[in-house]
């Protein structure tokens, strides 16, 4: 595919007009300000610029653009091409809970609503909930998500079929003081890893997870950290989401915060994505920065559940890897990550009384490149030669996009997820102009509606 004469969000998160971007074999093979077909005609070939910043990437195999067939040519007039978005904290089957547990205090939301509903969910329910989540994410330019939920093997099947990417982990509540290997989740995770880690050309990965400090005892937490280390897998946890969680952790662990506690048991020696980190102090943030922990910021979920405001501007100052997540659909209620990006770029200005807090470039990087890195996908998240072709194309002809004085600011402050007209994952089209080539959306919607109705009838 060749995007012809298109505006591009470049690797510095600035918008460059009149660019040509070629995608071949799932990889971006050319980015430049001239038509590579012209280079072919001139016989001079298309030079590959050396990569700047970030990690080096392996040059794509196969023919150079100058001698290659580009296939479909997409007219870039009135279009903006940007890296696809990476949703770094989700519970995708929870799409079935959308609109069900509303306007309740956190304890009642969880104990009276979410837990009883989830106890009725089958593997098939989780498959369909994930498939609908995939469709919704693809619609809004998201190609990959980090998930933590029951029946993760069924989510993996949905991800495989949808053409998306995901880092999947199971669900675990561990109060009994016995080794992790005595829990049924141990065998489940072994099987999930064996069957799915690296599946679909690496689109699907398996992470280990600890739900949180308050739902996992120390014996099990230490065992899981050791397993992740031994297998070279990543970790996904909820961390310091509420003030109550932090206070109770200090009571249980000799005054240590959840961050200090997990540092003490060695968690952050494993690459970790930590969701929320709302109630963290300076010492906590220093640990997160030093250990390279990826903080999945969930501004919509934190607002909706009345959790508070994560110190995101301070984390950026300290060099913490901040990325972006939707969280589950009982606390958001959508997978339109453009909403979350807008909130990340806006709410912390209000929370800190500082209008310079969180720049559009920081928010764009969090939603794209840092998200990809949090999933161990070093060759994703930038529009640059040699990177995987995870892209979304926006229609920028609507009224919100004029004038084009600063298109990166328009993108964050005025654009909408619904401006996305095409989403590609590894070069495969997942969404284009209302169509979902890999997902039967009507079937997925009907299945999810019927399944939610069944479960509500059982409650
Ligand atoms: Ni969560």
Short mmCIF file of C-alpha atoms and ligand atoms in Angstrom, two decimals:
data_model
loop_
_atom_site.label_atom_id
_atom_site.label_comp_id
_atom_site.label_asym_id
_atom_site.label_seq_id
_atom_site.Cartn_x
_atom_site.Cartn_y
_atom_site.Cartn_z
CA UNK A 1 0.00 0.00 0.00
CA UNK A 2 1.23 3.50 -0.81
CA UNK A 3 -0.09 6.58 0.98
CA UNK A 4 0.38 9.34 -1.56
CA UNK A 5 0.96 12.99 -0.66
CA UNK A 6 -0.37 12.63 2.90
CA UNK A 7 0.24 14.56 6.13
CA UNK A 8 2.21 12.43 8.59
CA UNK A 9 2.65 12.57 12.36
CA UNK A 10 6.41 12.05 12.44
CA UNK A 11 8.61 10.43 15.06
CA UNK A 12 8.94 13.75 16.91
CA UNK A 13 5.13 14.01 17.06
CA UNK A 14 4.99 16.95 14.69
CA UNK A 15 2.86 16.92 11.55
CA UNK A 16 4.70 17.00 8.21
CA UNK A 17 2.63 17.72 5.06
CA UNK A 18 3.13 16.19 1.59
CA UNK A 19 4.72 12.87 2.57
CA UNK A 20 4.75 9.50 0.83
CA UNK A 21 4.58 6.36 2.96
CA UNK A 22 4.95 2.83 1.57
CA UNK A 23 3.90 -0.36 3.38
CA UNK A 24 5.17 -3.72 2.20
CA UNK A 25 5.00 -7.08 3.95
CA UNK A 26 3.58 -5.51 7.10
CA UNK A 27 6.47 -3.05 7.42
CA UNK A 28 6.87 0.66 6.61
CA UNK A 29 9.48 0.58 3.84
CA UNK A 30 9.54 4.20 2.75
CA UNK A 31 8.78 7.61 4.27
CA UNK A 32 9.78 10.65 2.25
CA UNK A 33 8.69 13.85 0.57
CA UNK A 34 8.80 12.44 -2.96
CA UNK A 35 6.89 9.74 -4.78
CA UNK A 36 9.02 6.57 -4.56
CA UNK A 37 7.57 5.49 -7.92
CA UNK A 38 9.27 8.59 -9.37
CA UNK A 39 12.53 7.36 -7.87
CA UNK A 40 11.95 4.03 -9.57
CA UNK A 41 11.39 5.75 -12.91
CA UNK A 42 14.58 7.78 -12.38
CA UNK A 43 16.43 4.64 -11.44
CA UNK A 44 17.97 6.24 -8.36
CA UNK A 45 16.25 4.12 -5.72
CA UNK A 46 14.75 5.26 -2.45
CA UNK A 47 17.33 5.82 0.22
CA UNK A 48 16.61 4.54 3.70
CA UNK A 49 17.34 7.29 6.18
CA UNK A 50 19.24 6.24 9.29
CA UNK A 51 17.01 5.78 12.30
CA UNK A 52 17.13 8.56 14.88
CA UNK A 53 16.49 8.11 18.57
CA UNK A 54 14.70 5.17 20.23
CA UNK A 55 15.95 1.67 19.63
CA UNK A 56 17.46 0.60 16.30
CA UNK A 57 15.22 -1.53 14.14
CA UNK A 58 16.08 -4.28 11.73
CA UNK A 59 15.81 -3.11 8.11
CA UNK A 60 12.95 -4.84 6.30
CA UNK A 61 13.75 -7.85 4.19
CA UNK A 62 12.82 -8.04 0.54
CA UNK A 63 13.01 -5.68 -2.37
CA UNK A 64 13.81 -2.00 -1.92
CA UNK A 65 10.91 0.36 -2.68
CA UNK A 66 12.49 1.47 -5.95
CA UNK A 67 11.92 -1.93 -7.49
CA UNK A 68 8.81 -2.92 -5.61
CA UNK A 69 5.12 -3.07 -6.41
CA UNK A 70 3.28 -0.85 -3.98
CA UNK A 71 -0.18 -2.31 -4.54
CA UNK A 72 -3.09 -0.08 -3.56
CA UNK A 73 -2.43 3.69 -3.71
CA UNK A 74 -4.33 5.71 -1.09
CA UNK A 75 -4.90 9.36 -1.98
CA UNK A 76 -3.59 11.38 0.97
CA UNK A 77 -5.46 14.61 0.20
CA UNK A 78 -7.27 15.74 3.37
CA UNK A 79 -5.79 12.83 5.32
CA UNK A 80 -3.42 12.55 8.29
CA UNK A 81 -1.43 9.33 8.79
CA UNK A 82 -0.28 8.58 12.33
CA UNK A 83 0.95 5.62 14.36
CA UNK A 84 -1.90 3.44 15.59
CA UNK A 85 -2.78 3.69 19.28
CA UNK A 86 -1.84 1.13 21.96
CA UNK A 87 -4.29 0.53 24.81
CA UNK A 88 -2.07 -0.51 27.69
CA UNK A 89 -4.68 -1.43 30.29
CA UNK A 90 -7.93 -3.19 29.47
CA UNK A 91 -10.26 -5.96 30.55
CA UNK A 92 -11.74 -6.55 27.11
CA UNK A 93 -14.51 -9.08 27.92
CA UNK A 94 -15.99 -6.42 30.22
CA UNK A 95 -17.65 -4.87 27.16
CA UNK A 96 -20.58 -7.05 28.32
CA UNK A 97 -20.79 -4.87 31.46
CA UNK A 98 -21.11 -1.59 29.56
CA UNK A 99 -23.90 0.54 31.06
CA UNK A 100 -24.64 -1.95 33.83
CA UNK A 101 -22.87 -0.69 36.97
CA UNK A 102 -23.29 3.06 36.99
CA UNK A 103 -22.91 5.88 39.48
CA UNK A 104 -21.97 3.78 42.47
CA UNK A 105 -19.22 4.11 45.09
CA UNK A 106 -16.21 1.92 44.25
CA UNK A 107 -16.86 -0.81 46.85
CA UNK A 108 -20.50 -1.23 45.83
CA UNK A 109 -19.60 -1.00 42.12
CA UNK A 110 -17.14 -3.87 42.53
CA UNK A 111 -18.80 -6.11 45.12
CA UNK A 112 -22.48 -5.64 44.33
CA UNK A 113 -22.24 -5.32 40.56
CA UNK A 114 -19.01 -6.40 38.84
CA UNK A 115 -18.11 -9.52 40.83
CA UNK A 116 -21.61 -11.16 40.69
CA UNK A 117 -21.88 -10.45 36.93
CA UNK A 118 -18.38 -11.78 36.25
CA UNK A 119 -19.12 -14.98 38.18
CA UNK A 120 -21.74 -15.79 35.52
CA UNK A 121 -19.45 -15.19 32.52
CA UNK A 122 -18.44 -18.21 30.43
CA UNK A 123 -15.50 -18.65 28.08
CA UNK A 124 -17.80 -17.97 25.13
CA UNK A 125 -19.02 -14.76 26.78
CA UNK A 126 -15.40 -13.63 27.10
CA UNK A 127 -14.67 -14.51 23.47
CA UNK A 128 -17.55 -12.39 22.16
CA UNK A 129 -16.88 -9.55 24.59
CA UNK A 130 -13.27 -9.43 23.40
CA UNK A 131 -14.28 -9.55 19.74
CA UNK A 132 -16.61 -6.57 20.19
CA UNK A 133 -13.82 -4.76 22.06
CA UNK A 134 -11.48 -5.45 19.12
CA UNK A 135 -13.98 -3.98 16.67
CA UNK A 136 -14.46 -0.89 18.84
CA UNK A 137 -10.72 -0.36 19.25
CA UNK A 138 -10.02 -0.86 15.53
CA UNK A 139 -12.77 1.67 14.75
CA UNK A 140 -10.86 4.24 16.78
CA UNK A 141 -7.35 3.53 15.52
CA UNK A 142 -6.23 1.16 18.30
CA UNK A 143 -4.39 -1.98 17.12
CA UNK A 144 -3.08 -3.48 20.33
CA UNK A 145 -4.10 -3.84 23.95
CA UNK A 146 -2.79 -5.20 27.25
CA UNK A 147 -5.49 -7.27 28.86
CA UNK A 148 -6.06 -8.92 32.23
CA UNK A 149 -9.11 -11.18 32.57
CA UNK A 150 -10.65 -14.60 33.05
CA UNK A 151 -10.67 -17.03 30.08
CA UNK A 152 -7.71 -15.24 28.46
CA UNK A 153 -7.36 -18.21 26.08
CA UNK A 154 -10.74 -17.29 24.58
CA UNK A 155 -9.67 -13.66 24.30
CA UNK A 156 -6.58 -14.91 22.45
CA UNK A 157 -8.81 -16.67 19.91
CA UNK A 158 -10.74 -13.42 19.32
CA UNK A 159 -7.50 -11.44 18.93
CA UNK A 160 -6.15 -14.03 16.49
CA UNK A 161 -9.26 -13.82 14.29
CA UNK A 162 -9.54 -10.02 14.47
CA UNK A 163 -5.97 -9.42 13.28
CA UNK A 164 -5.25 -7.27 16.34
CA UNK A 165 -2.29 -7.46 18.70
CA UNK A 166 -2.56 -8.09 22.43
CA UNK A 167 -0.52 -8.83 25.53
CA UNK A 168 -2.81 -11.17 27.43
CA UNK A 169 -2.78 -12.28 31.04
CA UNK A 170 -5.20 -14.19 33.22
CA UNK A 171 -7.08 -13.16 36.34
CA UNK A 172 -6.07 -14.14 39.83
CA UNK A 173 -7.31 -13.55 43.36
CA UNK A 174 -4.89 -15.22 45.81
CA UNK A 175 -5.61 -15.03 49.52
CA UNK A 176 -4.66 -18.57 50.57
CA UNK A 177 -1.09 -18.79 51.80
CA UNK A 178 0.14 -21.60 49.56
CA UNK A 179 2.55 -21.64 46.62
CA UNK A 180 1.27 -20.33 43.30
CA UNK A 181 1.86 -23.79 41.81
CA UNK A 182 -0.97 -25.08 44.05
CA UNK A 183 -3.43 -22.64 42.48
CA UNK A 184 -5.36 -23.74 39.35
CA UNK A 185 -4.27 -20.46 37.70
CA UNK A 186 -0.69 -21.76 37.66
CA UNK A 187 -1.53 -24.53 35.19
CA UNK A 188 -3.77 -22.18 33.22
CA UNK A 189 -0.94 -19.66 32.80
CA UNK A 190 1.52 -22.41 31.83
CA UNK A 191 -0.86 -23.57 29.10
CA UNK A 192 -1.70 -20.02 27.99
CA UNK A 193 2.00 -19.24 27.62
CA UNK A 194 2.79 -22.47 25.79
CA UNK A 195 -0.09 -22.13 23.35
CA UNK A 196 -0.27 -18.41 22.74
CA UNK A 197 2.94 -16.54 23.58
CA UNK A 198 4.35 -15.40 20.24
CA UNK A 199 1.36 -16.72 18.28
CA UNK A 200 0.20 -15.12 15.03
CA UNK A 201 3.70 -13.91 14.11
CA UNK A 202 4.13 -12.33 17.53
CA UNK A 203 0.87 -10.40 17.44
CA UNK A 204 -0.21 -12.28 20.56
CA UNK A 205 1.94 -12.25 23.66
CA UNK A 206 1.40 -13.58 27.14
CA UNK A 207 2.22 -11.61 30.26
CA UNK A 208 2.10 -12.68 33.89
CA UNK A 209 -0.13 -10.66 36.16
CA UNK A 210 -0.70 -9.84 39.78
CA UNK A 211 -4.10 -8.23 40.07
CA UNK A 212 -2.86 -5.98 42.86
CA UNK A 213 -1.25 -5.92 46.29
CA UNK A 214 -4.64 -6.23 47.98
CA UNK A 215 -5.81 -9.30 46.03
CA UNK A 216 -2.51 -11.26 46.08
CA UNK A 217 -0.62 -12.46 49.13
CA UNK A 218 3.16 -12.19 49.37
CA UNK A 219 3.92 -15.90 48.80
CA UNK A 220 2.04 -15.94 45.51
CA UNK A 221 3.40 -12.53 44.47
CA UNK A 222 7.00 -13.72 44.96
CA UNK A 223 6.30 -16.97 43.05
CA UNK A 224 4.80 -15.11 40.08
CA UNK A 225 7.68 -12.62 39.93
CA UNK A 226 10.13 -15.56 39.91
CA UNK A 227 8.17 -17.27 37.11
CA UNK A 228 8.06 -14.13 34.95
CA UNK A 229 11.81 -13.68 35.44
CA UNK A 230 12.55 -17.31 34.61
CA UNK A 231 10.41 -17.27 31.45
CA UNK A 232 11.45 -13.78 30.33
CA UNK A 233 7.84 -12.57 30.30
CA UNK A 234 6.44 -9.17 31.25
CA UNK A 235 4.17 -8.30 34.19
CA UNK A 236 0.85 -6.44 34.30
CA UNK A 237 -0.58 -5.19 37.62
CA UNK A 238 -2.93 -2.67 39.22
CA UNK A 239 -0.89 -0.36 41.45
CA UNK A 240 -1.85 2.33 43.99
CA UNK A 241 -5.23 2.96 42.42
CA UNK A 242 -7.01 4.23 45.56
CA UNK A 243 -6.02 6.01 48.75
CA UNK A 244 -7.58 3.16 50.74
CA UNK A 245 -5.40 0.58 48.95
CA UNK A 246 -2.25 2.50 49.86
CA UNK A 247 -3.30 3.00 53.48
CA UNK A 248 -4.17 -0.68 53.97
CA UNK A 249 -0.93 -1.80 52.29
CA UNK A 250 1.07 0.35 54.71
CA UNK A 251 -0.76 -1.37 57.57
CA UNK A 252 -0.01 -4.85 56.20
CA UNK A 253 3.60 -4.29 55.16
CA UNK A 254 5.36 -2.29 57.88
CA UNK A 255 4.53 1.13 56.46
CA UNK A 256 5.49 0.37 52.88
CA UNK A 257 3.46 1.78 50.00
CA UNK A 258 2.40 -0.69 47.28
CA UNK A 259 5.25 0.61 45.09
CA UNK A 260 7.81 0.17 47.90
CA UNK A 261 6.41 -3.27 48.72
CA UNK A 262 6.65 -4.52 45.13
CA UNK A 263 10.13 -3.00 44.83
CA UNK A 264 11.13 -4.96 47.96
CA UNK A 265 9.96 -8.27 46.51
CA UNK A 266 11.74 -7.66 43.19
CA UNK A 267 8.76 -7.12 40.89
CA UNK A 268 10.30 -4.20 39.04
CA UNK A 269 13.32 -6.28 38.00
CA UNK A 270 10.79 -7.66 35.49
CA UNK A 271 9.48 -5.31 32.73
CA UNK A 272 6.20 -4.16 34.25
CA UNK A 273 3.09 -2.27 33.19
CA UNK A 274 1.43 -0.79 36.28
CA UNK A 275 -2.10 0.50 35.84
CA UNK A 276 -3.27 3.67 37.59
CA UNK A 277 -0.52 4.80 40.03
CA UNK A 278 -2.88 7.53 41.22
CA UNK A 279 -1.86 7.60 44.88
CA UNK A 280 1.94 7.61 44.56
CA UNK A 281 4.38 9.89 46.38
CA UNK A 282 7.77 11.29 45.34
CA UNK A 283 9.66 8.22 46.57
CA UNK A 284 7.28 5.93 44.68
CA UNK A 285 7.72 7.92 41.47
CA UNK A 286 11.51 7.77 41.87
CA UNK A 287 11.30 3.98 41.98
CA UNK A 288 8.98 3.88 38.95
CA UNK A 289 11.40 6.11 37.02
CA UNK A 290 14.56 4.26 38.04
CA UNK A 291 13.07 0.85 37.25
CA UNK A 292 11.61 1.90 33.89
CA UNK A 293 8.12 0.85 34.95
CA UNK A 294 5.41 1.65 32.38
CA UNK A 295 2.55 3.50 34.05
CA UNK A 296 -0.76 2.86 32.28
CA UNK A 297 -2.69 6.06 32.93
CA UNK A 298 -6.47 5.58 32.80
CA UNK A 299 -7.89 9.10 33.07
CA UNK A 300 -11.48 8.24 32.09
CA UNK A 301 -11.71 5.32 34.52
CA UNK A 302 -10.15 7.34 37.34
CA UNK A 303 -12.60 10.18 36.78
CA UNK A 304 -15.66 7.97 36.48
CA UNK A 305 -14.93 5.96 39.63
CA UNK A 306 -14.04 9.10 41.61
CA UNK A 307 -10.50 7.82 42.22
CA UNK A 308 -8.57 11.08 41.92
CA UNK A 309 -5.87 12.48 39.65
CA UNK A 310 -2.62 10.61 39.03
CA UNK A 311 0.42 12.93 39.23
CA UNK A 312 1.06 12.49 35.51
CA UNK A 313 2.84 15.87 34.97
CA UNK A 314 5.25 15.04 37.81
CA UNK A 315 5.83 11.58 36.33
CA UNK A 316 6.75 13.14 32.99
CA UNK A 317 9.17 15.49 34.80
CA UNK A 318 10.79 12.54 36.54
CA UNK A 319 11.11 10.54 33.32
CA UNK A 320 8.55 7.87 34.14
CA UNK A 321 7.30 5.94 31.08
CA UNK A 322 3.69 7.12 30.92
CA UNK A 323 1.31 5.35 28.56
CA UNK A 324 -2.45 5.23 28.19
CA UNK A 325 -5.29 2.78 28.86
CA UNK A 326 -9.06 2.55 28.68
CA UNK A 327 -9.54 0.13 31.60
CA UNK A 328 -12.75 -1.97 31.60
CA UNK A 329 -16.04 -0.91 30.09
CA UNK A 330 -17.79 -0.73 33.46
CA UNK A 331 -15.64 2.30 34.26
CA UNK A 332 -15.08 4.25 31.04
CA UNK A 333 -17.41 3.22 29.01
CA UNK A 334 -15.68 3.10 25.63
CA UNK A 335 -12.57 1.93 23.87
CA UNK A 336 -12.16 5.20 21.95
CA UNK A 337 -8.63 5.93 23.15
CA UNK A 338 -8.77 9.39 21.55
CA UNK A 339 -11.10 10.27 24.47
CA UNK A 340 -8.51 9.10 26.98
CA UNK A 341 -5.73 10.95 25.15
CA UNK A 342 -7.80 14.15 25.25
CA UNK A 343 -8.43 13.69 28.98
CA UNK A 344 -4.76 12.98 29.68
CA UNK A 345 -3.83 16.17 27.85
CA UNK A 346 -6.47 18.23 29.68
CA UNK A 347 -7.40 17.10 33.19
CA UNK A 348 -3.96 17.31 34.77
CA UNK A 349 -3.73 20.96 33.79
CA UNK A 350 -6.81 21.54 35.93
CA UNK A 351 -5.69 19.23 38.70
CA UNK A 352 -2.33 20.99 39.07
CA UNK A 353 -3.51 24.53 38.17
CA UNK A 354 -0.76 24.54 35.53
CA UNK A 355 -1.80 25.01 31.89
CA UNK A 356 1.64 23.85 30.69
CA UNK A 357 1.21 20.42 32.29
CA UNK A 358 1.16 17.53 29.75
CA UNK A 359 1.95 18.78 26.26
CA UNK A 360 0.15 17.46 23.16
CA UNK A 361 3.40 15.75 22.17
CA UNK A 362 3.61 13.96 25.54
CA UNK A 363 0.01 12.76 25.17
CA UNK A 364 0.60 11.59 21.59
CA UNK A 365 3.74 9.71 22.53
CA UNK A 366 1.98 8.10 25.53
CA UNK A 367 -0.86 6.85 23.31
CA UNK A 368 1.44 5.45 20.63
CA UNK A 369 5.19 4.82 20.98
CA UNK A 370 5.38 4.42 24.77
CA UNK A 371 2.38 2.10 24.66
CA UNK A 372 4.09 -0.10 22.08
CA UNK A 373 7.28 -0.20 24.17
CA UNK A 374 5.25 -1.16 27.26
CA UNK A 375 4.18 -4.30 25.40
CA UNK A 376 7.74 -5.13 24.38
CA UNK A 377 6.98 -4.14 20.78
CA UNK A 378 10.12 -2.15 20.07
CA UNK A 379 9.48 -2.03 16.31
CA UNK A 380 6.02 -0.47 16.66
CA UNK A 381 4.47 2.91 17.41
CA UNK A 382 6.21 5.32 15.05
CA UNK A 383 5.79 6.25 11.38
CA UNK A 384 9.37 5.49 10.38
CA UNK A 385 11.06 3.23 7.88
CA UNK A 386 11.59 -0.25 9.27
CA UNK A 387 8.78 -0.06 11.82
CA UNK A 388 5.77 -2.41 11.73
CA UNK A 389 2.91 -0.87 9.74
CA UNK A 390 0.55 -0.22 12.67
CA UNK A 391 -1.13 2.90 11.36
CA UNK A 392 -4.32 4.90 11.40
CA UNK A 393 -5.49 7.34 8.78
CA UNK A 394 -7.70 10.28 9.75
CA UNK A 395 -10.02 12.43 7.66
CA UNK A 396 -8.95 15.97 8.51
CA UNK A 397 -11.38 17.81 6.25
CA UNK A 398 -14.01 18.37 8.98
CA UNK A 399 -14.62 21.76 10.65
CA UNK A 400 -12.64 20.81 13.78
CA UNK A 401 -9.44 20.66 11.76
CA UNK A 402 -9.46 24.20 10.31
CA UNK A 403 -7.33 26.27 10.37
CA UNK A 404 -4.32 23.97 10.28
CA UNK A 405 -2.08 26.29 12.28
CA UNK A 406 -0.85 23.44 14.50
CA UNK A 407 -2.09 20.06 13.37
CA UNK A 408 -0.60 18.18 16.34
CA UNK A 409 -2.65 20.40 18.67
CA UNK A 410 -5.72 19.93 16.47
CA UNK A 411 -5.16 16.18 16.73
CA UNK A 412 -5.15 16.15 20.54
CA UNK A 413 -7.53 18.99 21.40
CA UNK A 414 -9.98 19.09 18.47
CA UNK A 415 -9.82 15.74 16.67
CA UNK A 416 -12.11 12.77 17.32
CA UNK A 417 -11.65 9.02 17.21
CA UNK A 418 -14.49 9.05 14.69
CA UNK A 419 -12.20 10.93 12.28
CA UNK A 420 -10.32 7.62 11.79
CA UNK A 421 -11.13 6.27 8.31
CA UNK A 422 -8.62 3.40 8.18
CA UNK A 423 -6.74 1.28 10.73
CA UNK A 424 -3.91 -1.09 9.80
CA UNK A 425 -2.16 -3.65 11.99
CA UNK A 426 1.04 -5.13 10.53
CA UNK A 427 -0.18 -3.73 7.22
CA UNK A 428 -3.52 -5.56 7.38
CA UNK A 429 -6.65 -3.42 7.17
CA UNK A 430 -8.78 -3.91 10.32
CA UNK A 431 -11.13 -1.01 9.66
CA UNK A 432 -11.81 1.08 6.57
CA UNK A 433 -14.67 3.53 5.93
CA UNK A 434 -17.27 1.76 8.10
CA UNK A 435 -16.15 -1.77 7.23
CA UNK A 436 -14.47 -4.36 9.45
CA UNK A 437 -12.89 -6.88 7.05
CA UNK A 438 -11.82 -9.25 9.85
CA UNK A 439 -14.83 -9.05 12.19
CA UNK A 440 -18.55 -9.71 11.70
CA UNK A 441 -19.62 -6.68 13.72
CA UNK A 442 -23.37 -7.33 13.54
CA UNK A 443 -22.90 -10.87 14.82
CA UNK A 444 -20.57 -9.69 17.61
CA UNK A 445 -23.06 -7.02 18.70
CA UNK A 446 -25.98 -9.48 18.66
CA UNK A 447 -24.01 -12.08 20.64
CA UNK A 448 -22.90 -9.55 23.26
CA UNK A 449 -26.39 -8.08 23.68
CA UNK A 450 -27.93 -11.55 24.09
CA UNK A 451 -25.23 -12.70 26.48
CA UNK A 452 -25.56 -9.65 28.71
CA UNK A 453 -29.35 -10.13 28.74
CA UNK A 454 -28.88 -13.79 29.77
CA UNK A 455 -26.51 -12.92 32.60
CA UNK A 456 -28.74 -10.11 33.89
CA UNK A 457 -31.62 -12.63 33.92
CA UNK A 458 -29.51 -15.01 36.04
CA UNK A 459 -28.62 -12.38 38.65
NI1 LIG B 1 -8.16 -2.40 35.59
#
